[in-house]
Amino acid sequence: DGGITQSPKYLFRKEGQNVTLSCEQNLNHDAMYWYRQDPGQGLRLIYYSQIVNDFQKGDIAEGYSVSREKKESFPLTVTSAQKNPTAFYLCASRDRSQPQHFGDGTRLSIL
Amino acid sequence: QKEVEQNSGPLSVPEGAIASLNCTYSDRGSQSFFWYRQYSGKSPELIMFIYSNGDKEDGRFTAQLNKASQYVSLLIRDSQPSDSATYLCAVSSPLTGTASKLTFGTGTRLQVTL
């Protein structure tokens, strides 16, 4: 089945630790996105990528990093510099001129 | 000023009634408008999108767009308990190259009562 796979579903981060969230898609989409959702708030854009080896900061990129070494993969690293990482993280992708579709999300909490 | 505004609700409607969800946006240059449904603890699911002024119907769902008033709405006819969810309005604006960014409202929680 074609789709967007995020892993893990749940992730716990210790103080000072970097953690990486996985996002893989087999839809052959060029553009991929990372959003963060906090309770009672809308989704906010962290990073996006239009093509392999290229990515751009979104509205809240501080404390996060990404890579796009393969078309199908867009991992997000939450670094120790992100002081409030607890949130629901959503990866999305889209084909040209088509709406964005989301993966199932990763819920990150602090230990 | 919020870029995309929605009433947080909850909006409570009886089963079989029409649910009307509203959204206003601030960027007059916005071209594309989306409605996503999000069940508690789940990721958003696209249910409607609209690009042109007027109405767009898909089954029990109708999206309405009025660019002059910067207003987009979603009507759900014959509401069912399974429609109970949070509905997110999203507005698209261009980024660099061919990429676009979605700006989301905070969502309206819909409760369909028996």
mmCIF file with all atom_site columns, C-alpha atoms in Angstrom:
data_model
loop_
_atom_site.group_PDB
_atom_site.id
_atom_site.type_symbol
_atom_site.label_atom_id
_atom_site.label_alt_id
_atom_site.label_comp_id
_atom_site.label_asym_id
_atom_site.label_entity_id
_atom_site.label_seq_id
_atom_site.pdbx_PDB_ins_code
_atom_site.Cartn_x
_atom_site.Cartn_y
_atom_site.Cartn_z
_atom_site.occupancy
_atom_site.B_iso_or_equiv
_atom_site.pdbx_formal_charge
_atom_site.auth_seq_id
_atom_site.auth_comp_id
_atom_site.auth_asym_id
_atom_site.auth_atom_id
_atom_site.pdbx_PDB_model_num
ATOM 1   C CA . ASP A 1 1   ? 0.000   0.000  0.000  1.00 0.00 ? 1   ASP A CA 1
ATOM 2   C CA . GLY A 1 2   ? 1.192   3.506  -0.776 1.00 0.00 ? 2   GLY A CA 1
ATOM 3   C CA . GLY A 1 3   ? 1.462   5.878  2.105  1.00 0.00 ? 3   GLY A CA 1
ATOM 4   C CA . ILE A 1 4   ? 3.460   7.810  4.642  1.00 0.00 ? 4   ILE A CA 1
ATOM 5   C CA . THR A 1 5   ? 4.978   5.856  7.522  1.00 0.00 ? 5   THR A CA 1
ATOM 6   C CA . GLN A 1 6   ? 6.117   7.552  10.703 1.00 0.00 ? 6   GLN A CA 1
ATOM 7   C CA . SER A 1 7   ? 7.988   5.765  13.455 1.00 0.00 ? 7   SER A CA 1
ATOM 8   C CA . PRO A 1 8   ? 7.982   5.302  16.313 1.00 0.00 ? 8   PRO A CA 1
ATOM 9   C CA . LYS A 1 9   ? 4.418   6.037  17.412 1.00 0.00 ? 9   LYS A CA 1
ATOM 10  C CA . TYR A 1 10  ? 5.611   7.052  20.875 1.00 0.00 ? 10  TYR A CA 1
ATOM 11  C CA . LEU A 1 11  ? 9.011   8.384  21.863 1.00 0.00 ? 11  LEU A CA 1
ATOM 12  C CA . PHE A 1 12  ? 10.500  9.530  25.144 1.00 0.00 ? 12  PHE A CA 1
ATOM 13  C CA . ARG A 1 13  ? 13.396  11.915 25.435 1.00 0.00 ? 13  ARG A CA 1
ATOM 14  C CA . LYS A 1 14  ? 15.753  12.318 28.353 1.00 0.00 ? 14  LYS A CA 1
ATOM 15  C CA . GLU A 1 15  ? 17.255  15.652 29.324 1.00 0.00 ? 15  GLU A CA 1
ATOM 16  C CA . GLY A 1 16  ? 20.079  16.660 26.967 1.00 0.00 ? 16  GLY A CA 1
ATOM 17  C CA . GLN A 1 17  ? 19.332  13.905 24.494 1.00 0.00 ? 17  GLN A CA 1
ATOM 18  C CA . ASN A 1 18  ? 18.805  14.187 20.745 1.00 0.00 ? 18  ASN A CA 1
ATOM 19  C CA . VAL A 1 19  ? 16.096  11.992 19.252 1.00 0.00 ? 19  VAL A CA 1
ATOM 20  C CA . THR A 1 20  ? 15.257  11.258 15.625 1.00 0.00 ? 20  THR A CA 1
ATOM 21  C CA . LEU A 1 21  ? 11.772  10.756 14.216 1.00 0.00 ? 21  LEU A CA 1
ATOM 22  C CA . SER A 1 22  ? 11.457  8.757  11.030 1.00 0.00 ? 22  SER A CA 1
ATOM 23  C CA . CYS A 1 23  ? 9.252   9.612  8.042  1.00 0.00 ? 23  CYS A CA 1
ATOM 24  C CA . GLU A 1 24  ? 9.172   7.429  4.925  1.00 0.00 ? 24  GLU A CA 1
ATOM 25  C CA . GLN A 1 25  ? 6.855   7.703  1.912  1.00 0.00 ? 25  GLN A CA 1
ATOM 26  C CA . ASN A 1 26  ? 6.425   5.432  -1.100 1.00 0.00 ? 26  ASN A CA 1
ATOM 27  C CA . LEU A 1 27  ? 4.180   7.813  -3.015 1.00 0.00 ? 27  LEU A CA 1
ATOM 28  C CA . ASN A 1 28  ? 7.022   9.254  -5.114 1.00 0.00 ? 28  ASN A CA 1
ATOM 29  C CA . HIS A 1 29  ? 6.189   12.722 -3.771 1.00 0.00 ? 29  HIS A CA 1
ATOM 30  C CA . ASP A 1 30  ? 8.755   15.456 -4.170 1.00 0.00 ? 30  ASP A CA 1
ATOM 31  C CA . ALA A 1 31  ? 7.698   17.699 -1.286 1.00 0.00 ? 31  ALA A CA 1
ATOM 32  C CA . MET A 1 32  ? 7.794   16.617 2.333  1.00 0.00 ? 32  MET A CA 1
ATOM 33  C CA . TYR A 1 33  ? 6.963   18.539 5.514  1.00 0.00 ? 33  TYR A CA 1
ATOM 34  C CA . TRP A 1 34  ? 7.269   18.333 9.276  1.00 0.00 ? 34  TRP A CA 1
ATOM 35  C CA . TYR A 1 35  ? 4.664   19.901 11.557 1.00 0.00 ? 35  TYR A CA 1
ATOM 36  C CA . ARG A 1 36  ? 4.268   20.104 15.283 1.00 0.00 ? 36  ARG A CA 1
ATOM 37  C CA . GLN A 1 37  ? 0.893   20.086 17.040 1.00 0.00 ? 37  GLN A CA 1
ATOM 38  C CA . ASP A 1 38  ? 0.415   21.164 20.656 1.00 0.00 ? 38  ASP A CA 1
ATOM 39  C CA . PRO A 1 39  ? -2.853  20.610 22.554 1.00 0.00 ? 39  PRO A CA 1
ATOM 40  C CA . GLY A 1 40  ? -5.506  23.111 21.529 1.00 0.00 ? 40  GLY A CA 1
ATOM 41  C CA . GLN A 1 41  ? -3.316  24.568 18.822 1.00 0.00 ? 41  GLN A CA 1
ATOM 42  C CA . GLY A 1 42  ? -3.111  24.234 15.092 1.00 0.00 ? 42  GLY A CA 1
ATOM 43  C CA . LEU A 1 43  ? -0.243  22.582 13.285 1.00 0.00 ? 43  LEU A CA 1
ATOM 44  C CA . ARG A 1 44  ? 2.923   24.635 12.917 1.00 0.00 ? 44  ARG A CA 1
ATOM 45  C CA . LEU A 1 45  ? 5.509   24.092 10.189 1.00 0.00 ? 45  LEU A CA 1
ATOM 46  C CA . ILE A 1 46  ? 9.000   23.072 11.344 1.00 0.00 ? 46  ILE A CA 1
ATOM 47  C CA . TYR A 1 47  ? 10.849  22.233 8.102  1.00 0.00 ? 47  TYR A CA 1
ATOM 48  C CA . TYR A 1 48  ? 10.005  21.399 4.525  1.00 0.00 ? 48  TYR A CA 1
ATOM 49  C CA . SER A 1 49  ? 11.828  19.940 1.539  1.00 0.00 ? 49  SER A CA 1
ATOM 50  C CA . GLN A 1 50  ? 10.994  20.209 -2.136 1.00 0.00 ? 50  GLN A CA 1
ATOM 51  C CA . ILE A 1 51  ? 13.705  17.945 -3.544 1.00 0.00 ? 51  ILE A CA 1
ATOM 52  C CA . VAL A 1 52  ? 16.485  15.644 -2.430 1.00 0.00 ? 52  VAL A CA 1
ATOM 53  C CA . ASN A 1 53  ? 19.402  17.362 -0.671 1.00 0.00 ? 53  ASN A CA 1
ATOM 54  C CA . ASP A 1 54  ? 17.399  20.567 -0.202 1.00 0.00 ? 54  ASP A CA 1
ATOM 55  C CA . PHE A 1 55  ? 15.312  21.709 2.752  1.00 0.00 ? 55  PHE A CA 1
ATOM 56  C CA . GLN A 1 56  ? 14.097  24.986 4.217  1.00 0.00 ? 56  GLN A CA 1
ATOM 57  C CA . LYS A 1 57  ? 13.190  26.240 7.677  1.00 0.00 ? 57  LYS A CA 1
ATOM 58  C CA . GLY A 1 58  ? 9.558   26.719 8.532  1.00 0.00 ? 58  GLY A CA 1
ATOM 59  C CA . ASP A 1 59  ? 8.058   28.881 11.251 1.00 0.00 ? 59  ASP A CA 1
ATOM 60  C CA . ILE A 1 60  ? 9.504   27.079 14.288 1.00 0.00 ? 60  ILE A CA 1
ATOM 61  C CA . ALA A 1 61  ? 12.777  25.463 13.152 1.00 0.00 ? 61  ALA A CA 1
ATOM 62  C CA . GLU A 1 62  ? 14.868  26.351 16.230 1.00 0.00 ? 62  GLU A CA 1
ATOM 63  C CA . GLY A 1 63  ? 15.977  23.236 18.098 1.00 0.00 ? 63  GLY A CA 1
ATOM 64  C CA . TYR A 1 64  ? 15.263  20.915 15.153 1.00 0.00 ? 64  TYR A CA 1
ATOM 65  C CA . SER A 1 65  ? 17.275  19.565 12.235 1.00 0.00 ? 65  SER A CA 1
ATOM 66  C CA . VAL A 1 66  ? 16.412  17.511 9.156  1.00 0.00 ? 66  VAL A CA 1
ATOM 67  C CA . SER A 1 67  ? 18.049  15.763 6.215  1.00 0.00 ? 67  SER A CA 1
ATOM 68  C CA . ARG A 1 68  ? 16.779  14.697 2.792  1.00 0.00 ? 68  ARG A CA 1
ATOM 69  C CA . GLU A 1 69  ? 19.299  12.236 1.388  1.00 0.00 ? 69  GLU A CA 1
ATOM 70  C CA . LYS A 1 70  ? 16.655  10.137 -0.355 1.00 0.00 ? 70  LYS A CA 1
ATOM 71  C CA . LYS A 1 71  ? 13.395  11.154 -2.008 1.00 0.00 ? 71  LYS A CA 1
ATOM 72  C CA . GLU A 1 72  ? 11.375  8.807  0.148  1.00 0.00 ? 72  GLU A CA 1
ATOM 73  C CA . SER A 1 73  ? 12.885  9.751  3.526  1.00 0.00 ? 73  SER A CA 1
ATOM 74  C CA . PHE A 1 74  ? 12.775  12.942 5.599  1.00 0.00 ? 74  PHE A CA 1
ATOM 75  C CA . PRO A 1 75  ? 13.905  12.316 9.210  1.00 0.00 ? 75  PRO A CA 1
ATOM 76  C CA . LEU A 1 76  ? 13.522  14.970 11.890 1.00 0.00 ? 76  LEU A CA 1
ATOM 77  C CA . THR A 1 77  ? 15.971  15.288 14.786 1.00 0.00 ? 77  THR A CA 1
ATOM 78  C CA . VAL A 1 78  ? 14.760  17.003 17.940 1.00 0.00 ? 78  VAL A CA 1
ATOM 79  C CA . THR A 1 79  ? 17.920  18.334 19.549 1.00 0.00 ? 79  THR A CA 1
ATOM 80  C CA . SER A 1 80  ? 18.640  19.130 23.186 1.00 0.00 ? 80  SER A CA 1
ATOM 81  C CA . ALA A 1 81  ? 18.322  22.805 22.222 1.00 0.00 ? 81  ALA A CA 1
ATOM 82  C CA . GLN A 1 82  ? 14.559  22.335 21.866 1.00 0.00 ? 82  GLN A CA 1
ATOM 83  C CA . LYS A 1 83  ? 13.490  23.076 25.425 1.00 0.00 ? 83  LYS A CA 1
ATOM 84  C CA . ASN A 1 84  ? 9.826   22.188 25.027 1.00 0.00 ? 84  ASN A CA 1
ATOM 85  C CA . PRO A 1 85  ? 9.762   19.141 22.756 1.00 0.00 ? 85  PRO A CA 1
ATOM 86  C CA . THR A 1 86  ? 6.594   17.507 24.093 1.00 0.00 ? 86  THR A CA 1
ATOM 87  C CA . ALA A 1 87  ? 4.149   17.508 21.178 1.00 0.00 ? 87  ALA A CA 1
ATOM 88  C CA . PHE A 1 88  ? 2.544   15.468 18.422 1.00 0.00 ? 88  PHE A CA 1
ATOM 89  C CA . TYR A 1 89  ? 4.817   15.472 15.350 1.00 0.00 ? 89  TYR A CA 1
ATOM 90  C CA . LEU A 1 90  ? 3.294   15.027 11.931 1.00 0.00 ? 90  LEU A CA 1
ATOM 91  C CA . CYS A 1 91  ? 5.016   14.364 8.632  1.00 0.00 ? 91  CYS A CA 1
ATOM 92  C CA . ALA A 1 92  ? 3.269   15.185 5.365  1.00 0.00 ? 92  ALA A CA 1
ATOM 93  C CA . SER A 1 93  ? 4.008   14.881 1.686  1.00 0.00 ? 93  SER A CA 1
ATOM 94  C CA . ARG A 1 94  ? 2.442   16.064 -1.521 1.00 0.00 ? 94  ARG A CA 1
ATOM 95  C CA . ASP A 1 95  ? 2.750   15.793 -5.240 1.00 0.00 ? 95  ASP A CA 1
ATOM 96  C CA . ARG A 1 96  ? 2.833   18.947 -7.369 1.00 0.00 ? 96  ARG A CA 1
ATOM 97  C CA . SER A 1 97  ? -0.508  20.824 -7.159 1.00 0.00 ? 97  SER A CA 1
ATOM 98  C CA . GLN A 1 98  ? -2.038  18.208 -4.887 1.00 0.00 ? 98  GLN A CA 1
ATOM 99  C CA . PRO A 1 99  ? -3.084  18.548 -1.223 1.00 0.00 ? 99  PRO A CA 1
ATOM 100 C CA . GLN A 1 100 ? -0.829  17.435 1.579  1.00 0.00 ? 100 GLN A CA 1
ATOM 101 C CA . HIS A 1 101 ? -1.467  14.089 3.225  1.00 0.00 ? 101 HIS A CA 1
ATOM 102 C CA . PHE A 1 102 ? -0.226  13.133 6.656  1.00 0.00 ? 102 PHE A CA 1
ATOM 103 C CA . GLY A 1 103 ? 1.387   10.148 8.295  1.00 0.00 ? 103 GLY A CA 1
ATOM 104 C CA . ASP A 1 104 ? 0.021   8.737  11.553 1.00 0.00 ? 104 ASP A CA 1
ATOM 105 C CA . GLY A 1 105 ? 2.297   10.907 13.701 1.00 0.00 ? 105 GLY A CA 1
ATOM 106 C CA . THR A 1 106 ? 4.792   10.452 16.514 1.00 0.00 ? 106 THR A CA 1
ATOM 107 C CA . ARG A 1 107 ? 3.989   11.514 20.054 1.00 0.00 ? 107 ARG A CA 1
ATOM 108 C CA . LEU A 1 108 ? 7.100   12.769 21.857 1.00 0.00 ? 108 LEU A CA 1
ATOM 109 C CA . SER A 1 109 ? 7.298   13.190 25.621 1.00 0.00 ? 109 SER A CA 1
ATOM 110 C CA . ILE A 1 110 ? 10.024  14.103 28.096 1.00 0.00 ? 110 ILE A CA 1
ATOM 111 C CA . LEU A 1 111 ? 11.103  11.585 30.718 1.00 0.00 ? 111 LEU A CA 1
ATOM 112 C CA . GLN B 2 1   ? -3.832  38.638 14.666 1.00 0.00 ? 1   GLN B CA 1
ATOM 113 C CA . LYS B 2 2   ? -4.300  34.964 13.893 1.00 0.00 ? 2   LYS B CA 1
ATOM 114 C CA . GLU B 2 3   ? -3.867  34.092 10.246 1.00 0.00 ? 3   GLU B CA 1
ATOM 115 C CA . VAL B 2 4   ? -6.589  31.432 10.199 1.00 0.00 ? 4   VAL B CA 1
ATOM 116 C CA . GLU B 2 5   ? -9.393  31.667 12.727 1.00 0.00 ? 5   GLU B CA 1
ATOM 117 C CA . GLN B 2 6   ? -11.931 29.080 13.771 1.00 0.00 ? 6   GLN B CA 1
ATOM 118 C CA . ASN B 2 7   ? -14.350 28.873 16.646 1.00 0.00 ? 7   ASN B CA 1
ATOM 119 C CA . SER B 2 8   ? -12.971 26.169 18.943 1.00 0.00 ? 8   SER B CA 1
ATOM 120 C CA . GLY B 2 9   ? -16.434 24.895 19.880 1.00 0.00 ? 9   GLY B CA 1
ATOM 121 C CA . PRO B 2 10  ? -17.627 22.427 20.825 1.00 0.00 ? 10  PRO B CA 1
ATOM 122 C CA . LEU B 2 11  ? -20.326 22.665 18.189 1.00 0.00 ? 11  LEU B CA 1
ATOM 123 C CA . SER B 2 12  ? -23.083 20.285 19.160 1.00 0.00 ? 12  SER B CA 1
ATOM 124 C CA . VAL B 2 13  ? -25.631 19.123 16.568 1.00 0.00 ? 13  VAL B CA 1
ATOM 125 C CA . PRO B 2 14  ? -28.209 16.317 16.735 1.00 0.00 ? 14  PRO B CA 1
ATOM 126 C CA . GLU B 2 15  ? -27.839 13.282 14.518 1.00 0.00 ? 15  GLU B CA 1
ATOM 127 C CA . GLY B 2 16  ? -29.289 13.935 11.059 1.00 0.00 ? 16  GLY B CA 1
ATOM 128 C CA . ALA B 2 17  ? -28.887 17.703 11.256 1.00 0.00 ? 17  ALA B CA 1
ATOM 129 C CA . ILE B 2 18  ? -26.599 19.953 9.222  1.00 0.00 ? 18  ILE B CA 1
ATOM 130 C CA . ALA B 2 19  ? -23.339 20.979 10.867 1.00 0.00 ? 19  ALA B CA 1
ATOM 131 C CA . SER B 2 20  ? -21.870 24.290 9.725  1.00 0.00 ? 20  SER B CA 1
ATOM 132 C CA . LEU B 2 21  ? -18.182 24.966 10.388 1.00 0.00 ? 21  LEU B CA 1
ATOM 133 C CA . ASN B 2 22  ? -16.640 28.328 9.635  1.00 0.00 ? 22  ASN B CA 1
ATOM 134 C CA . CYS B 2 23  ? -13.169 29.698 9.036  1.00 0.00 ? 23  CYS B CA 1
ATOM 135 C CA . THR B 2 24  ? -11.761 33.139 8.231  1.00 0.00 ? 24  THR B CA 1
ATOM 136 C CA . TYR B 2 25  ? -8.279  33.919 6.967  1.00 0.00 ? 25  TYR B CA 1
ATOM 137 C CA . SER B 2 26  ? -6.176  37.055 6.778  1.00 0.00 ? 26  SER B CA 1
ATOM 138 C CA . ASP B 2 27  ? -3.985  36.589 3.681  1.00 0.00 ? 27  ASP B CA 1
ATOM 139 C CA . ARG B 2 28  ? -5.876  37.862 0.631  1.00 0.00 ? 28  ARG B CA 1
ATOM 140 C CA . GLY B 2 29  ? -3.335  36.162 -1.623 1.00 0.00 ? 29  GLY B CA 1
ATOM 141 C CA . SER B 2 30  ? -4.291  32.681 -0.421 1.00 0.00 ? 30  SER B CA 1
ATOM 142 C CA . GLN B 2 31  ? -5.289  30.436 -3.284 1.00 0.00 ? 31  GLN B CA 1
ATOM 143 C CA . SER B 2 32  ? -6.176  27.037 -1.860 1.00 0.00 ? 32  SER B CA 1
ATOM 144 C CA . PHE B 2 33  ? -8.288  26.016 1.085  1.00 0.00 ? 33  PHE B CA 1
ATOM 145 C CA . PHE B 2 34  ? -8.572  22.698 2.851  1.00 0.00 ? 34  PHE B CA 1
ATOM 146 C CA . TRP B 2 35  ? -10.641 20.978 5.479  1.00 0.00 ? 35  TRP B CA 1
ATOM 147 C CA . TYR B 2 36  ? -9.065  18.189 7.506  1.00 0.00 ? 36  TYR B CA 1
ATOM 148 C CA . ARG B 2 37  ? -10.839 15.978 10.027 1.00 0.00 ? 37  ARG B CA 1
ATOM 149 C CA . GLN B 2 38  ? -8.883  14.887 13.088 1.00 0.00 ? 38  GLN B CA 1
ATOM 150 C CA . TYR B 2 39  ? -10.116 12.271 15.506 1.00 0.00 ? 39  TYR B CA 1
ATOM 151 C CA . SER B 2 40  ? -8.732  12.415 19.034 1.00 0.00 ? 40  SER B CA 1
ATOM 152 C CA . GLY B 2 41  ? -5.169  11.103 19.131 1.00 0.00 ? 41  GLY B CA 1
ATOM 153 C CA . LYS B 2 42  ? -5.013  10.620 15.361 1.00 0.00 ? 42  LYS B CA 1
ATOM 154 C CA . SER B 2 43  ? -3.463  12.504 12.469 1.00 0.00 ? 43  SER B CA 1
ATOM 155 C CA . PRO B 2 44  ? -5.462  14.879 10.232 1.00 0.00 ? 44  PRO B CA 1
ATOM 156 C CA . GLU B 2 45  ? -7.314  13.378 7.284  1.00 0.00 ? 45  GLU B CA 1
ATOM 157 C CA . LEU B 2 46  ? -8.132  15.469 4.210  1.00 0.00 ? 46  LEU B CA 1
ATOM 158 C CA . ILE B 2 47  ? -11.856 15.603 3.520  1.00 0.00 ? 47  ILE B CA 1
ATOM 159 C CA . MET B 2 48  ? -12.344 18.587 1.193  1.00 0.00 ? 48  MET B CA 1
ATOM 160 C CA . PHE B 2 49  ? -10.392 21.185 -0.727 1.00 0.00 ? 49  PHE B CA 1
ATOM 161 C CA . ILE B 2 50  ? -11.581 24.177 -2.719 1.00 0.00 ? 50  ILE B CA 1
ATOM 162 C CA . TYR B 2 51  ? -9.784  26.639 -4.968 1.00 0.00 ? 51  TYR B CA 1
ATOM 163 C CA . SER B 2 52  ? -12.557 28.740 -6.546 1.00 0.00 ? 52  SER B CA 1
ATOM 164 C CA . ASN B 2 53  ? -15.297 30.934 -5.156 1.00 0.00 ? 53  ASN B CA 1
ATOM 165 C CA . GLY B 2 54  ? -18.587 29.150 -4.679 1.00 0.00 ? 54  GLY B CA 1
ATOM 166 C CA . ASP B 2 55  ? -19.590 25.714 -3.499 1.00 0.00 ? 55  ASP B CA 1
ATOM 167 C CA . LYS B 2 56  ? -17.987 22.326 -3.946 1.00 0.00 ? 56  LYS B CA 1
ATOM 168 C CA . GLU B 2 57  ? -19.917 19.210 -2.994 1.00 0.00 ? 57  GLU B CA 1
ATOM 169 C CA . ASP B 2 58  ? -18.641 15.719 -2.218 1.00 0.00 ? 58  ASP B CA 1
ATOM 170 C CA . GLY B 2 59  ? -21.180 13.343 -0.765 1.00 0.00 ? 59  GLY B CA 1
ATOM 171 C CA . ARG B 2 60  ? -22.469 14.743 2.520  1.00 0.00 ? 60  ARG B CA 1
ATOM 172 C CA . PHE B 2 61  ? -19.817 17.459 2.562  1.00 0.00 ? 61  PHE B CA 1
ATOM 173 C CA . THR B 2 62  ? -19.989 20.902 0.942  1.00 0.00 ? 62  THR B CA 1
ATOM 174 C CA . ALA B 2 63  ? -17.159 23.413 1.051  1.00 0.00 ? 63  ALA B CA 1
ATOM 175 C CA . GLN B 2 64  ? -17.987 27.055 0.446  1.00 0.00 ? 64  GLN B CA 1
ATOM 176 C CA . LEU B 2 65  ? -15.479 29.762 -0.413 1.00 0.00 ? 65  LEU B CA 1
ATOM 177 C CA . ASN B 2 66  ? -15.910 33.531 -0.509 1.00 0.00 ? 66  ASN B CA 1
ATOM 178 C CA . LYS B 2 67  ? -12.562 35.152 -1.258 1.00 0.00 ? 67  LYS B CA 1
ATOM 179 C CA . ALA B 2 68  ? -13.951 38.690 -1.060 1.00 0.00 ? 68  ALA B CA 1
ATOM 180 C CA . SER B 2 69  ? -15.021 38.070 2.534  1.00 0.00 ? 69  SER B CA 1
ATOM 181 C CA . GLN B 2 70  ? -11.986 35.837 3.234  1.00 0.00 ? 70  GLN B CA 1
ATOM 182 C CA . TYR B 2 71  ? -14.311 33.164 4.470  1.00 0.00 ? 71  TYR B CA 1
ATOM 183 C CA . VAL B 2 72  ? -14.467 29.420 3.952  1.00 0.00 ? 72  VAL B CA 1
ATOM 184 C CA . SER B 2 73  ? -16.989 27.033 5.437  1.00 0.00 ? 73  SER B CA 1
ATOM 185 C CA . LEU B 2 74  ? -17.763 23.339 5.602  1.00 0.00 ? 74  LEU B CA 1
ATOM 186 C CA . LEU B 2 75  ? -21.295 21.968 5.723  1.00 0.00 ? 75  LEU B CA 1
ATOM 187 C CA . ILE B 2 76  ? -21.923 18.395 6.805  1.00 0.00 ? 76  ILE B CA 1
ATOM 188 C CA . ARG B 2 77  ? -25.397 17.146 5.927  1.00 0.00 ? 77  ARG B CA 1
ATOM 189 C CA . ASP B 2 78  ? -27.109 14.279 7.737  1.00 0.00 ? 78  ASP B CA 1
ATOM 190 C CA . SER B 2 79  ? -24.553 14.435 10.537 1.00 0.00 ? 79  SER B CA 1
ATOM 191 C CA . GLN B 2 80  ? -23.601 11.078 12.038 1.00 0.00 ? 80  GLN B CA 1
ATOM 192 C CA . PRO B 2 81  ? -21.981 10.251 15.390 1.00 0.00 ? 81  PRO B CA 1
ATOM 193 C CA . SER B 2 82  ? -18.908 9.157  13.418 1.00 0.00 ? 82  SER B CA 1
ATOM 194 C CA . ASP B 2 83  ? -18.534 12.787 12.268 1.00 0.00 ? 83  ASP B CA 1
ATOM 195 C CA . SER B 2 84  ? -17.675 13.776 15.842 1.00 0.00 ? 84  SER B CA 1
ATOM 196 C CA . ALA B 2 85  ? -14.100 15.049 15.557 1.00 0.00 ? 85  ALA B CA 1
ATOM 197 C CA . THR B 2 86  ? -12.071 18.231 15.340 1.00 0.00 ? 86  THR B CA 1
ATOM 198 C CA . TYR B 2 87  ? -12.191 19.925 11.945 1.00 0.00 ? 87  TYR B CA 1
ATOM 199 C CA . LEU B 2 88  ? -9.114  21.867 10.910 1.00 0.00 ? 88  LEU B CA 1
ATOM 200 C CA . CYS B 2 89  ? -9.256  24.630 8.333  1.00 0.00 ? 89  CYS B CA 1
ATOM 201 C CA . ALA B 2 90  ? -6.011  25.120 6.395  1.00 0.00 ? 90  ALA B CA 1
ATOM 202 C CA . VAL B 2 91  ? -5.013  27.810 3.952  1.00 0.00 ? 91  VAL B CA 1
ATOM 203 C CA . SER B 2 92  ? -2.230  27.445 1.429  1.00 0.00 ? 92  SER B CA 1
ATOM 204 C CA . SER B 2 93  ? 0.316   30.121 0.619  1.00 0.00 ? 93  SER B CA 1
ATOM 205 C CA . PRO B 2 94  ? 3.356   29.879 -1.630 1.00 0.00 ? 94  PRO B CA 1
ATOM 206 C CA . LEU B 2 95  ? 6.877   29.292 -0.349 1.00 0.00 ? 95  LEU B CA 1
ATOM 207 C CA . THR B 2 96  ? 10.064  29.184 -2.412 1.00 0.00 ? 96  THR B CA 1
ATOM 208 C CA . GLY B 2 97  ? 9.955   27.401 -5.729 1.00 0.00 ? 97  GLY B CA 1
ATOM 209 C CA . THR B 2 98  ? 6.921   25.218 -6.161 1.00 0.00 ? 98  THR B CA 1
ATOM 210 C CA . ALA B 2 99  ? 6.440   24.469 -2.473 1.00 0.00 ? 99  ALA B CA 1
ATOM 211 C CA . SER B 2 100 ? 3.447   25.689 -0.558 1.00 0.00 ? 100 SER B CA 1
ATOM 212 C CA . LYS B 2 101 ? 2.814   26.102 3.124  1.00 0.00 ? 101 LYS B CA 1
ATOM 213 C CA . LEU B 2 102 ? -0.356  25.225 4.962  1.00 0.00 ? 102 LEU B CA 1
ATOM 214 C CA . THR B 2 103 ? -1.408  27.533 7.774  1.00 0.00 ? 103 THR B CA 1
ATOM 215 C CA . PHE B 2 104 ? -3.854  25.839 10.100 1.00 0.00 ? 104 PHE B CA 1
ATOM 216 C CA . GLY B 2 105 ? -6.570  27.130 12.342 1.00 0.00 ? 105 GLY B CA 1
ATOM 217 C CA . THR B 2 106 ? -6.840  25.682 15.831 1.00 0.00 ? 106 THR B CA 1
ATOM 218 C CA . GLY B 2 107 ? -9.824  23.576 14.815 1.00 0.00 ? 107 GLY B CA 1
ATOM 219 C CA . THR B 2 108 ? -13.505 23.323 15.699 1.00 0.00 ? 108 THR B CA 1
ATOM 220 C CA . ARG B 2 109 ? -14.621 20.372 17.775 1.00 0.00 ? 109 ARG B CA 1
ATOM 221 C CA . LEU B 2 110 ? -17.870 18.891 16.478 1.00 0.00 ? 110 LEU B CA 1
ATOM 222 C CA . GLN B 2 111 ? -20.091 16.698 18.625 1.00 0.00 ? 111 GLN B CA 1
ATOM 223 C CA . VAL B 2 112 ? -22.967 14.858 16.972 1.00 0.00 ? 112 VAL B CA 1
ATOM 224 C CA . THR B 2 113 ? -25.486 13.803 19.590 1.00 0.00 ? 113 THR B CA 1
ATOM 225 C CA . LEU B 2 114 ? -27.903 10.866 19.406 1.00 0.00 ? 114 LEU B CA 1
#
